[in-house]
mmCIF file with all atom_site columns, C-alpha atoms in Angstrom:
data_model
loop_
_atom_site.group_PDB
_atom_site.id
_atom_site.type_symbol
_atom_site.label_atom_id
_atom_site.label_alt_id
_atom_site.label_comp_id
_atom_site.label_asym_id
_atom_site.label_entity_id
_atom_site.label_seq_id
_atom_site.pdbx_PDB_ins_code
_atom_site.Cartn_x
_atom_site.Cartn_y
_atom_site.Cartn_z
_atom_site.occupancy
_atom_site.B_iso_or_equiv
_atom_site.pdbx_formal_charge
_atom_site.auth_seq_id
_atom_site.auth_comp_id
_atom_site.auth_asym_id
_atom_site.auth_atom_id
_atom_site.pdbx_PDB_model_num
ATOM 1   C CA . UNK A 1 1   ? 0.000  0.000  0.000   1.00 60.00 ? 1   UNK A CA 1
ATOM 2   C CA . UNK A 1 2   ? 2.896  2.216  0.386   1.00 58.00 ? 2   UNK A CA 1
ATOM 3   C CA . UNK A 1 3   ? 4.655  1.733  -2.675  1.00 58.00 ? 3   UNK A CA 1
ATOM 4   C CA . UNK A 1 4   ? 1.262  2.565  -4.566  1.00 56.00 ? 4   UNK A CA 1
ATOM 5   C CA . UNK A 1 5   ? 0.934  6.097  -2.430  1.00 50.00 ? 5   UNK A CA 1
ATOM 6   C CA . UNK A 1 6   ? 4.438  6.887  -3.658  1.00 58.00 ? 6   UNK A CA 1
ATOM 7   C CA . UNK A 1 7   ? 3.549  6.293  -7.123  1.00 49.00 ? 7   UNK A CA 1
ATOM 8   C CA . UNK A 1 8   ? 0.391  8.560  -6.930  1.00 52.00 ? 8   UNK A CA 1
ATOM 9   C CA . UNK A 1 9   ? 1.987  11.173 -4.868  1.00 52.00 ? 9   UNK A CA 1
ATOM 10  C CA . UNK A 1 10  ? 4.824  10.878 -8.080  1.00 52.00 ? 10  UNK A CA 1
ATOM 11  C CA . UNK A 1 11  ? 2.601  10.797 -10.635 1.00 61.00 ? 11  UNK A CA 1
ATOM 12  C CA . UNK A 1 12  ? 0.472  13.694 -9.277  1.00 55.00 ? 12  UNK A CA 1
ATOM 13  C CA . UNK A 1 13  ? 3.646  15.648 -9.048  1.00 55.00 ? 13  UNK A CA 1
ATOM 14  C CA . UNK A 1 14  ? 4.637  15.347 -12.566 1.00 54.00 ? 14  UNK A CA 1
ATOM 15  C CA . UNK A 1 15  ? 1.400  15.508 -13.645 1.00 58.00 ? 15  UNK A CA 1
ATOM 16  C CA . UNK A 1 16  ? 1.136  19.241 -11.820 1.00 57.00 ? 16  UNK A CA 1
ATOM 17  C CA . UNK A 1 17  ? 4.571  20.286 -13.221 1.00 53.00 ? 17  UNK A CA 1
ATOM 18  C CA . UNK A 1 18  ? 4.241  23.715 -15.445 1.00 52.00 ? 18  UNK A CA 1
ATOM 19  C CA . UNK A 1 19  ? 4.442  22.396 -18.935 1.00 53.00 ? 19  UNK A CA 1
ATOM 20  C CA . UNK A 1 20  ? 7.483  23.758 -21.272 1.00 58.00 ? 20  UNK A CA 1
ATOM 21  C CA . UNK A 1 21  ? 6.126  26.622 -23.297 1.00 77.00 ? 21  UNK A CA 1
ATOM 22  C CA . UNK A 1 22  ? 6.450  27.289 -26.126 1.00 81.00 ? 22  UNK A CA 1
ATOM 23  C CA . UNK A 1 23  ? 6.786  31.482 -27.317 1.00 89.00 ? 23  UNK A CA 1
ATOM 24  C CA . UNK A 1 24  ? 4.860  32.197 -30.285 1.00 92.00 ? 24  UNK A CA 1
ATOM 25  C CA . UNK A 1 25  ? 5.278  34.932 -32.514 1.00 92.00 ? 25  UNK A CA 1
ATOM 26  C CA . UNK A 1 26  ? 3.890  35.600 -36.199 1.00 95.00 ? 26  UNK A CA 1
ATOM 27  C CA . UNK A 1 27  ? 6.169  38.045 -37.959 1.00 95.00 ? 27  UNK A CA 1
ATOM 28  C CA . UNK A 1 28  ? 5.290  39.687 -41.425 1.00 94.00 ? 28  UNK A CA 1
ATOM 29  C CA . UNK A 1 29  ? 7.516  40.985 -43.812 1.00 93.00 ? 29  UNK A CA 1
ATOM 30  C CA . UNK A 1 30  ? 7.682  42.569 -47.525 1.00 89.00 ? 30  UNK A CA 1
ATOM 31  C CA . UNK A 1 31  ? 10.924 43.279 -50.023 1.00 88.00 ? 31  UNK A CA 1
ATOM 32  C CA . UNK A 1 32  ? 11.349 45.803 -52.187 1.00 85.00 ? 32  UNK A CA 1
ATOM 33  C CA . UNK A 1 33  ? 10.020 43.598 -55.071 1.00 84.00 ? 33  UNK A CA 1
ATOM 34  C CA . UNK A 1 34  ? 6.507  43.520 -53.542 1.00 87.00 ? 34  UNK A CA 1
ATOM 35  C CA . UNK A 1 35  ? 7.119  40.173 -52.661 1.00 91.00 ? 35  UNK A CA 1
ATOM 36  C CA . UNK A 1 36  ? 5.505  39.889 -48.901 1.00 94.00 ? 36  UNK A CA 1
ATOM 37  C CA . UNK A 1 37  ? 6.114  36.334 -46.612 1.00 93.00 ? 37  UNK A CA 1
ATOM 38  C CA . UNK A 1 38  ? 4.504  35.476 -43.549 1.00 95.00 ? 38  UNK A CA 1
ATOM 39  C CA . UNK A 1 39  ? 6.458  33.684 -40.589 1.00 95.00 ? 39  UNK A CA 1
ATOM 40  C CA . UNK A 1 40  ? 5.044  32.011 -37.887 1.00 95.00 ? 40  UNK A CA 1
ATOM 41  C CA . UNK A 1 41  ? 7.625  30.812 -35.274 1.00 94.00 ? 41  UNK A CA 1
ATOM 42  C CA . UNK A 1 42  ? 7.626  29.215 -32.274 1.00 95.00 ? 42  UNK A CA 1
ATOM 43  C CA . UNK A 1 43  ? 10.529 29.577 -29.877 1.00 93.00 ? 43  UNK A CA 1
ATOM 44  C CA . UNK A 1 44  ? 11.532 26.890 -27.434 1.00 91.00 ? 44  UNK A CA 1
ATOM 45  C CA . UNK A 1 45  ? 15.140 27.115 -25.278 1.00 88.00 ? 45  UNK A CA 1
ATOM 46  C CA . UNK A 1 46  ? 17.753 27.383 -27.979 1.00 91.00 ? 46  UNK A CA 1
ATOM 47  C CA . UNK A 1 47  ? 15.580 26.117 -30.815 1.00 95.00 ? 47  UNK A CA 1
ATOM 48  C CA . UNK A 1 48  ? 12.755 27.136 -33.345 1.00 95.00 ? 48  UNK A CA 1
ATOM 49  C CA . UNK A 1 49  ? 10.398 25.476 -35.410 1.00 95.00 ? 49  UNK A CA 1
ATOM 50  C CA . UNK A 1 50  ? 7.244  27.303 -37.603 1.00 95.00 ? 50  UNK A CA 1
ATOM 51  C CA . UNK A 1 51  ? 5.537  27.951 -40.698 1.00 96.00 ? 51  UNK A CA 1
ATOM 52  C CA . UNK A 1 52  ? 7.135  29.887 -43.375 1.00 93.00 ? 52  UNK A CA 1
ATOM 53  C CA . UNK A 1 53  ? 4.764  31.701 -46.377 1.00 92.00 ? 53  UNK A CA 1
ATOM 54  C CA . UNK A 1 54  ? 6.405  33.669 -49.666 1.00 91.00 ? 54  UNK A CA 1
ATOM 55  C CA . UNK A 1 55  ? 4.340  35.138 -51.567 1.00 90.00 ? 55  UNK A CA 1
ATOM 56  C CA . UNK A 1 56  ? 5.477  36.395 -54.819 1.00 88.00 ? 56  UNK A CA 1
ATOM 57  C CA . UNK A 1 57  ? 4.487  39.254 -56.696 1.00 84.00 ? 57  UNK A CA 1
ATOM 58  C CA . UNK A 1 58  ? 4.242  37.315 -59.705 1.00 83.00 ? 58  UNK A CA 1
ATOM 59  C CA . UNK A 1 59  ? 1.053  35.606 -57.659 1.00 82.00 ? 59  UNK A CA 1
ATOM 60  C CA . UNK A 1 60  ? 3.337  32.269 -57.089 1.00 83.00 ? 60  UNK A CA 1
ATOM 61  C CA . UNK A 1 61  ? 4.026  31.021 -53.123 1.00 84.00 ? 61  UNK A CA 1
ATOM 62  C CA . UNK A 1 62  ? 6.525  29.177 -51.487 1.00 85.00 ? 62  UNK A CA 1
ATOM 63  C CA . UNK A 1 63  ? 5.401  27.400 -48.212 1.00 89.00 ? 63  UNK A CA 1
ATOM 64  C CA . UNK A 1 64  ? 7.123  25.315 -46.230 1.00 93.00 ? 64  UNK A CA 1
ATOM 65  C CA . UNK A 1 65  ? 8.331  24.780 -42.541 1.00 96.00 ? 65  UNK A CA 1
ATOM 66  C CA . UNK A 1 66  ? 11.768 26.210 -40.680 1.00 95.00 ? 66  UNK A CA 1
ATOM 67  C CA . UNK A 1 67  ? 13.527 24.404 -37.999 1.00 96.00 ? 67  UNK A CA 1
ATOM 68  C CA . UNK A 1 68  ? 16.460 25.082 -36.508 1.00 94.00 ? 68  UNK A CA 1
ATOM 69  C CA . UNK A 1 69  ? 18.854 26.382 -33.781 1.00 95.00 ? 69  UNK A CA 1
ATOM 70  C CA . UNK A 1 70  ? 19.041 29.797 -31.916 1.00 94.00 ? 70  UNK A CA 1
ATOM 71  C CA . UNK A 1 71  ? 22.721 30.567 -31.327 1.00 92.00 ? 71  UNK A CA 1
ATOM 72  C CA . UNK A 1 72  ? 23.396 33.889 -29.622 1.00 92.00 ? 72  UNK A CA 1
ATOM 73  C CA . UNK A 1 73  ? 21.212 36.520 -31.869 1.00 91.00 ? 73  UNK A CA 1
ATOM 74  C CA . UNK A 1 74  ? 21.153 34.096 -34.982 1.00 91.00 ? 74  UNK A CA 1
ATOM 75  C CA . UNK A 1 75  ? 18.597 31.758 -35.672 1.00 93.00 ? 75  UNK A CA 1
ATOM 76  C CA . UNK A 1 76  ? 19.865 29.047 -38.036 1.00 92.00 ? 76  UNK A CA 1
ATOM 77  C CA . UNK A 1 77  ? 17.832 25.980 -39.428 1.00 92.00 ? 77  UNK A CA 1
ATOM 78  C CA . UNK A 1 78  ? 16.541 24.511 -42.630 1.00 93.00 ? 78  UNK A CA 1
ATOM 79  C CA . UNK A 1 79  ? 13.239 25.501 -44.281 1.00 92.00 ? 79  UNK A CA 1
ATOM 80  C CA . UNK A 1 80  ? 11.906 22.857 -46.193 1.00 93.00 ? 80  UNK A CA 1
ATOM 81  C CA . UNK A 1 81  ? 9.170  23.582 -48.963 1.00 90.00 ? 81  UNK A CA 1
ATOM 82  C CA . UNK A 1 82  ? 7.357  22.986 -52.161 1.00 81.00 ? 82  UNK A CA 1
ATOM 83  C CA . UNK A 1 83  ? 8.805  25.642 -54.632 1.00 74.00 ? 83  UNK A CA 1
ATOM 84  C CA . UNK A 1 84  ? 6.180  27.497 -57.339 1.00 69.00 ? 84  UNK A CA 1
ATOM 85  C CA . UNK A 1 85  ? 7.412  24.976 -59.489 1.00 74.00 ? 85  UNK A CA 1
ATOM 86  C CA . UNK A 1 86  ? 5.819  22.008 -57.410 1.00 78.00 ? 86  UNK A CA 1
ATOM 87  C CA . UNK A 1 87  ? 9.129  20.584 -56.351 1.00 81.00 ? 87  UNK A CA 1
ATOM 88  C CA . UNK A 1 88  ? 10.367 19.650 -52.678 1.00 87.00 ? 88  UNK A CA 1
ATOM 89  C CA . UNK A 1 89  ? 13.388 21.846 -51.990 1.00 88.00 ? 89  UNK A CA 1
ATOM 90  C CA . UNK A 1 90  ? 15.528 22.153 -48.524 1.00 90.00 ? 90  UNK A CA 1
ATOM 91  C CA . UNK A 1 91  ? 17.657 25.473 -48.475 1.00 90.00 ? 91  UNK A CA 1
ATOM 92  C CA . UNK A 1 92  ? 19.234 27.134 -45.458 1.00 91.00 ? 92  UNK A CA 1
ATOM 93  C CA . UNK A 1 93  ? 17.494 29.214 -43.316 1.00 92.00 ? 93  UNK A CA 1
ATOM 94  C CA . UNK A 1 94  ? 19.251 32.357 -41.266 1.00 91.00 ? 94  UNK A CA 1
ATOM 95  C CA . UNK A 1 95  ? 17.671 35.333 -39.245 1.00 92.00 ? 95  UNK A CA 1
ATOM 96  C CA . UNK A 1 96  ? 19.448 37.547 -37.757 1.00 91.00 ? 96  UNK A CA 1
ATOM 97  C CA . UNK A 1 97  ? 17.500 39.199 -34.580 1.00 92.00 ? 97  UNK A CA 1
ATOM 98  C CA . UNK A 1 98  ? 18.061 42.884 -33.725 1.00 89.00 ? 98  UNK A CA 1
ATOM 99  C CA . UNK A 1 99  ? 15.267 43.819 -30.890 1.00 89.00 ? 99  UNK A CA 1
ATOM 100 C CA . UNK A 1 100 ? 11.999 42.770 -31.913 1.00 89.00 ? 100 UNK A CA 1
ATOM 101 C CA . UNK A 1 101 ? 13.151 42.506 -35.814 1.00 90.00 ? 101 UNK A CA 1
ATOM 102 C CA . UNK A 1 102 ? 14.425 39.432 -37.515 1.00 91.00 ? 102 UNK A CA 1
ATOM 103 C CA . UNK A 1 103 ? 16.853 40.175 -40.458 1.00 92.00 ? 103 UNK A CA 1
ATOM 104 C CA . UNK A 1 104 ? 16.787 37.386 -43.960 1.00 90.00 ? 104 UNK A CA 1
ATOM 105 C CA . UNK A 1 105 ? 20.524 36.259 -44.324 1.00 87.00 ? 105 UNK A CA 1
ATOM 106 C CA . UNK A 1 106 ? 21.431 35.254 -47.613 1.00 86.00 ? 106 UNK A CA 1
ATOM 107 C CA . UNK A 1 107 ? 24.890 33.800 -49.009 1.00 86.00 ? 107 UNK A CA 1
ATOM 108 C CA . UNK A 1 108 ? 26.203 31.307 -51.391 1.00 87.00 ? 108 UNK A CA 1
ATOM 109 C CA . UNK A 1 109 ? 24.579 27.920 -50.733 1.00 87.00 ? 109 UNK A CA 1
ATOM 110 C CA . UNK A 1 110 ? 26.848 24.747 -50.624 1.00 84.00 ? 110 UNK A CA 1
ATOM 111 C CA . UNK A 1 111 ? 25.382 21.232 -50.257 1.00 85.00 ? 111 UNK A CA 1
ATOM 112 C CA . UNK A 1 112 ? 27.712 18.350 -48.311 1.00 84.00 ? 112 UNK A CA 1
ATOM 113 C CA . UNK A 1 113 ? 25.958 14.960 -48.037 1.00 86.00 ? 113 UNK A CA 1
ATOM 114 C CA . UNK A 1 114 ? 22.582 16.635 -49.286 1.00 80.00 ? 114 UNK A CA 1
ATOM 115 C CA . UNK A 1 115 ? 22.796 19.189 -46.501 1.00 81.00 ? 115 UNK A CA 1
ATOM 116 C CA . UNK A 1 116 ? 22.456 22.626 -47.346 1.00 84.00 ? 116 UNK A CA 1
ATOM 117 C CA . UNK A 1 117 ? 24.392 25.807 -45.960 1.00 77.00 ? 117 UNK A CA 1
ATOM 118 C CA . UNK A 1 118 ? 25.470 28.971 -46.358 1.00 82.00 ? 118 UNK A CA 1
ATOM 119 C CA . UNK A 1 119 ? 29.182 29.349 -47.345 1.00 82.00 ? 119 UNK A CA 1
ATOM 120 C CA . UNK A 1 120 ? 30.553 31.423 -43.716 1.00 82.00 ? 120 UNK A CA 1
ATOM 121 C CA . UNK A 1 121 ? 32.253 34.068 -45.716 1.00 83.00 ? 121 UNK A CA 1
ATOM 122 C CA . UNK A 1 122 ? 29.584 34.611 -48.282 1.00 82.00 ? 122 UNK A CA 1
ATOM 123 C CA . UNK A 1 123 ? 26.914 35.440 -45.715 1.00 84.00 ? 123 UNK A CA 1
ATOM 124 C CA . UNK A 1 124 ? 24.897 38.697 -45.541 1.00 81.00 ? 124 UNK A CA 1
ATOM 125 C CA . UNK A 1 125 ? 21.860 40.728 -44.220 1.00 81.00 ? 125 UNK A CA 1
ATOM 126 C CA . UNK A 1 126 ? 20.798 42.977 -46.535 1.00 80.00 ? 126 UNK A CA 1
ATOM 127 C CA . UNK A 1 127 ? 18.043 45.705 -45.821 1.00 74.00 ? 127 UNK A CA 1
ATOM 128 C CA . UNK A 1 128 ? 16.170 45.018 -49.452 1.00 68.00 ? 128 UNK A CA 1
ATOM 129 C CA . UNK A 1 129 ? 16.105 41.214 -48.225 1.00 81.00 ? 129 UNK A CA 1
ATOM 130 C CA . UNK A 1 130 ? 12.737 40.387 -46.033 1.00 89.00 ? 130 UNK A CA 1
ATOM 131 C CA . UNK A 1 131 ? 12.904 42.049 -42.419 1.00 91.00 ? 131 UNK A CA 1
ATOM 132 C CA . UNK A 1 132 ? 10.492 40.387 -39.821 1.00 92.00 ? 132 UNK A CA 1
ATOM 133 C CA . UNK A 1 133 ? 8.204  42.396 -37.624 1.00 92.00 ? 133 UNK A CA 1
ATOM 134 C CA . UNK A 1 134 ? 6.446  40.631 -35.345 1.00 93.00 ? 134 UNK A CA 1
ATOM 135 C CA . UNK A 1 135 ? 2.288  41.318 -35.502 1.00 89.00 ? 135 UNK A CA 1
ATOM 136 C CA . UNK A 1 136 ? 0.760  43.036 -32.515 1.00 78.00 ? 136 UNK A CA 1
ATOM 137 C CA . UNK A 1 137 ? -2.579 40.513 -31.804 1.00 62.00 ? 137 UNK A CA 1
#
């Protein structure tokens, strides 16, 4: 009879425990092309997952989903998506955060053992790439 009053006093314990959550933010952004995406990320610890939306000026999307690591004010990760064209693509994925704003990184994309990445020196945030604001609910 003991043992089972440890187990429920255990399980009731865990059970009571303050979930993990999970910070979610949906961030907007458009380019100078009039091309607008739509980024809805979900922080956790060091890491990020969420829905990522392009949509083209030339009425074509990209959607897919990011996931990745958060390491120091640079979120880096893989966004994985079906292309206008209709095919599956995985390409890097890099933000760099400045206050509330999250800032596209670009570079020169290498592939080793069908991984994607940016090439280090070849990386860069430019202000006519997308820049994230986050949405006020």
């Amino acid at each position: 009879m003991k043992n089972y009053l440890i187990c429920l006093v255990l399980i009731c314990f865990l059970a009571c425990q303050k979930e993990s959550q999970f910070k979610t933010t949906l961030y907007q952004a458009t380019d100078l092309h009039n091309n607008k995406a739509t980024l809805l990320l979900k922080v956790y610890d060091d890491s990020f997952y969420g829905d990522y939306v392009v949509h083209y000026a030339n009425k074509m999307r990209d959607s897919g989903m990011v996931k990745g690591e958060i390491i120091n004010d640079s979120l880096i990760g893989r966004y994985t998506h079906i292309s206008f064209s209709g095919a599956k693509k995985v390409s890097p994925f890099l933000l760099l955060k400045r206050a509330d704003t999250l800032k596209l990184g670009t570079g020169q994309v290498f592939t080793y053992m069908h991984i994607p990445f940016y090439k280090q020196s070849t990386i860069t945030f430019n202000d006519s790439s997308f820049q994230f604001l986050p949405q006020i609910k």
